[in-house]
Amino acid sequence: MEFTAEAKRPILNRLRRAQGQLAGVIRMLEDTGDCEEVLTQLAAVGKALDRAGFQMVTLGLKECLMESDTGEINTERLERVFLSLA
């Protein structure tokens, strides 16, 4: 499944923010940052990645719900995409 450039833009933006957050966490660890602060930021990175994944699944569900040739719901593809987050 491929996404349009317009559909990918918010996902890529979220991933780039997460990448910046992760770089910040790495710097904090290298500079012997406060443990609680590092863990808080690490949790934020994980949440950002999860949200990017959910955005992708939401877009993918739109694509996977209907077969282009039959107009029927493709439940196997839907299940596979949805379970990829588990």
Tab-separated table of N, CA and C in Angstrom, residues 13-67:
chain	number	residue	atom	x	y	z
A	13	ASN	N	6.161	14.438	9.526
A	13	ASN	CA	6.409	15.513	10.498
A	13	ASN	C	6.454	14.964	11.909
A	14	ARG	N	5.520	14.085	12.242
A	14	ARG	CA	5.487	13.490	13.582
A	14	ARG	C	6.741	12.652	13.822
A	15	LEU	N	7.168	11.883	12.812
A	15	LEU	CA	8.369	11.061	12.955
A	15	LEU	C	9.623	11.912	13.093
A	16	ARG	N	9.677	13.026	12.377
A	16	ARG	CA	10.837	13.912	12.501
A	16	ARG	C	10.899	14.544	13.901
A	17	ARG	N	9.733	14.898	14.448
A	17	ARG	CA	9.706	15.427	15.810
A	17	ARG	C	10.177	14.354	16.793
A	18	ALA	N	9.711	13.129	16.590
A	18	ALA	CA	10.134	12.031	17.462
A	18	ALA	C	11.639	11.803	17.332
A	19	GLN	N	12.151	11.927	16.126
A	19	GLN	CA	13.590	11.773	15.905
A	19	GLN	C	14.363	12.837	16.679
A	20	GLY	N	13.871	14.068	16.661
A	20	GLY	CA	14.501	15.148	17.425
A	20	GLY	C	14.424	14.895	18.920
A	21	GLN	N	13.265	14.402	19.369
A	21	GLN	CA	13.121	14.069	20.788
A	21	GLN	C	14.098	12.979	21.191
A	22	LEU	N	14.233	11.958	20.346
A	22	LEU	CA	15.145	10.861	20.649
A	22	LEU	C	16.586	11.360	20.703
A	23	ALA	N	16.956	12.241	19.786
A	23	ALA	CA	18.302	12.815	19.817
A	23	ALA	C	18.525	13.571	21.123
A	24	GLY	N	17.477	14.253	21.599
A	24	GLY	CA	17.575	14.959	22.866
A	24	GLY	C	17.758	14.005	24.035
A	25	VAL	N	17.056	12.873	23.999
A	25	VAL	CA	17.191	11.867	25.058
A	25	VAL	C	18.615	11.317	25.070
A	26	ILE	N	19.147	11.049	23.906
A	26	ILE	CA	20.517	10.535	23.810
A	26	ILE	C	21.503	11.551	24.384
A	27	ARG	N	21.318	12.832	24.021
A	27	ARG	CA	22.204	13.870	24.566
A	27	ARG	C	22.085	13.942	26.084
A	28	MET	N	20.849	13.843	26.582
A	28	MET	CA	20.646	13.890	28.034
A	28	MET	C	21.395	12.752	28.717
A	29	LEU	N	21.321	11.560	28.142
A	29	LEU	CA	22.022	10.415	28.732
A	29	LEU	C	23.536	10.598	28.668
A	30	GLU	N	24.010	11.104	27.542
A	30	GLU	CA	25.450	11.329	27.407
A	30	GLU	C	25.953	12.372	28.404
A	31	ASP	N	25.087	13.338	28.710
A	31	ASP	CA	25.463	14.400	29.644
A	31	ASP	C	25.063	14.054	31.074
A	32	THR	N	24.804	12.774	31.317
A	32	THR	CA	24.363	12.287	32.634
A	32	THR	C	23.184	13.089	33.164
A	33	GLY	N	22.136	13.144	32.341
A	33	GLY	CA	20.930	13.869	32.707
A	33	GLY	C	20.171	13.191	33.838
A	34	ASP	N	19.242	13.948	34.396
A	34	ASP	CA	18.399	13.459	35.481
A	34	ASP	C	17.580	12.261	35.004
A	35	CYS	N	17.614	11.185	35.770
A	35	CYS	CA	16.968	9.928	35.392
A	35	CYS	C	15.478	10.124	35.122
A	36	GLU	N	14.792	10.813	36.004
A	36	GLU	CA	13.348	11.005	35.847
A	36	GLU	C	13.031	11.797	34.577
A	37	GLU	N	13.829	12.821	34.310
A	37	GLU	CA	13.628	13.633	33.115
A	37	GLU	C	13.878	12.818	31.841
A	38	VAL	N	14.929	12.009	31.870
A	38	VAL	CA	15.250	11.160	30.721
A	38	VAL	C	14.102	10.184	30.454
A	39	LEU	N	13.594	9.557	31.503
A	39	LEU	CA	12.498	8.601	31.331
A	39	LEU	C	11.228	9.278	30.822
A	40	THR	N	10.966	10.483	31.298
A	40	THR	CA	9.795	11.231	30.826
A	40	THR	C	9.918	11.520	29.334
A	41	GLN	N	11.084	11.958	28.917
A	41	GLN	CA	11.298	12.260	27.502
A	41	GLN	C	11.274	10.994	26.644
A	42	LEU	N	11.808	9.909	27.177
A	42	LEU	CA	11.781	8.643	26.452
A	42	LEU	C	10.341	8.161	26.252
A	43	ALA	N	9.518	8.331	27.271
A	43	ALA	CA	8.102	7.976	27.152
A	43	ALA	C	7.424	8.836	26.087
A	44	ALA	N	7.799	10.107	26.007
A	44	ALA	CA	7.230	11.002	24.996
A	44	ALA	C	7.611	10.544	23.591
A	45	VAL	N	8.848	10.089	23.428
A	45	VAL	CA	9.287	9.570	22.126
A	45	VAL	C	8.458	8.341	21.747
A	46	GLY	N	8.275	7.431	22.703
A	46	GLY	CA	7.476	6.230	22.435
A	46	GLY	C	6.051	6.575	22.037
A	47	LYS	N	5.473	7.545	22.719
A	47	LYS	CA	4.102	7.953	22.407
A	47	LYS	C	4.026	8.576	21.010
A	48	ALA	N	5.021	9.381	20.670
A	48	ALA	CA	5.047	9.997	19.339
A	48	ALA	C	5.137	8.938	18.242
A	49	LEU	N	5.960	7.919	18.477
A	49	LEU	CA	6.075	6.838	17.498
A	49	LEU	C	4.773	6.053	17.391
A	50	ASP	N	4.142	5.796	18.532
A	50	ASP	CA	2.852	5.101	18.512
A	50	ASP	C	1.826	5.894	17.716
A	51	ARG	N	1.784	7.191	17.928
A	51	ARG	CA	0.811	8.024	17.214
A	51	ARG	C	1.080	8.021	15.713
A	52	ALA	N	2.339	8.044	15.333
A	52	ALA	CA	2.666	7.970	13.905
A	52	ALA	C	2.181	6.639	13.337
A	53	GLY	N	2.368	5.562	14.088
A	53	GLY	CA	1.888	4.256	13.643
A	53	GLY	C	0.381	4.228	13.511
A	54	PHE	N	-0.317	4.827	14.470
A	54	PHE	CA	-1.776	4.861	14.401
A	54	PHE	C	-2.251	5.700	13.223
A	55	GLN	N	-1.537	6.796	12.931
A	55	GLN	CA	-1.892	7.589	11.758
A	55	GLN	C	-1.748	6.752	10.490
A	56	MET	N	-0.675	5.986	10.423
A	56	MET	CA	-0.465	5.140	9.246
A	56	MET	C	-1.548	4.083	9.136
A	57	VAL	N	-1.923	3.485	10.255
A	57	VAL	CA	-2.969	2.461	10.225
A	57	VAL	C	-4.297	3.083	9.803
A	58	THR	N	-4.585	4.275	10.308
A	58	THR	CA	-5.823	4.938	9.923
A	58	THR	C	-5.873	5.158	8.419
A	59	LEU	N	-4.776	5.644	7.869
A	59	LEU	CA	-4.729	5.823	6.419
A	59	LEU	C	-4.797	4.478	5.705
A	60	GLY	N	-4.094	3.504	6.248
A	60	GLY	CA	-4.094	2.177	5.645
A	60	GLY	C	-5.463	1.531	5.684
A	61	LEU	N	-6.195	1.751	6.770
A	61	LEU	CA	-7.539	1.186	6.868
A	61	LEU	C	-8.427	1.727	5.765
A	62	LYS	N	-8.291	2.992	5.470
A	62	LYS	CA	-9.069	3.581	4.387
A	62	LYS	C	-8.761	2.875	3.067
A	63	GLU	N	-7.478	2.574	2.873
A	63	GLU	CA	-7.063	1.896	1.641
A	63	GLU	C	-7.472	0.421	1.645
A	64	CYS	N	-7.382	-0.213	2.815
A	64	CYS	CA	-7.607	-1.651	2.908
A	64	CYS	C	-9.078	-2.036	3.008
A	65	LEU	N	-9.911	-1.120	3.405
A	65	LEU	CA	-11.310	-1.481	3.602
A	65	LEU	C	-11.977	-1.958	2.326
A	66	MET	N	-11.631	-1.354	1.231
A	66	MET	CA	-12.300	-1.695	-0.016
A	66	MET	C	-11.314	-2.233	-1.042
A	67	GLU	N	-11.730	-3.286	-1.692
A	67	GLU	CA	-10.982	-3.799	-2.836
A	67	GLU	C	-11.372	-2.950	-4.036
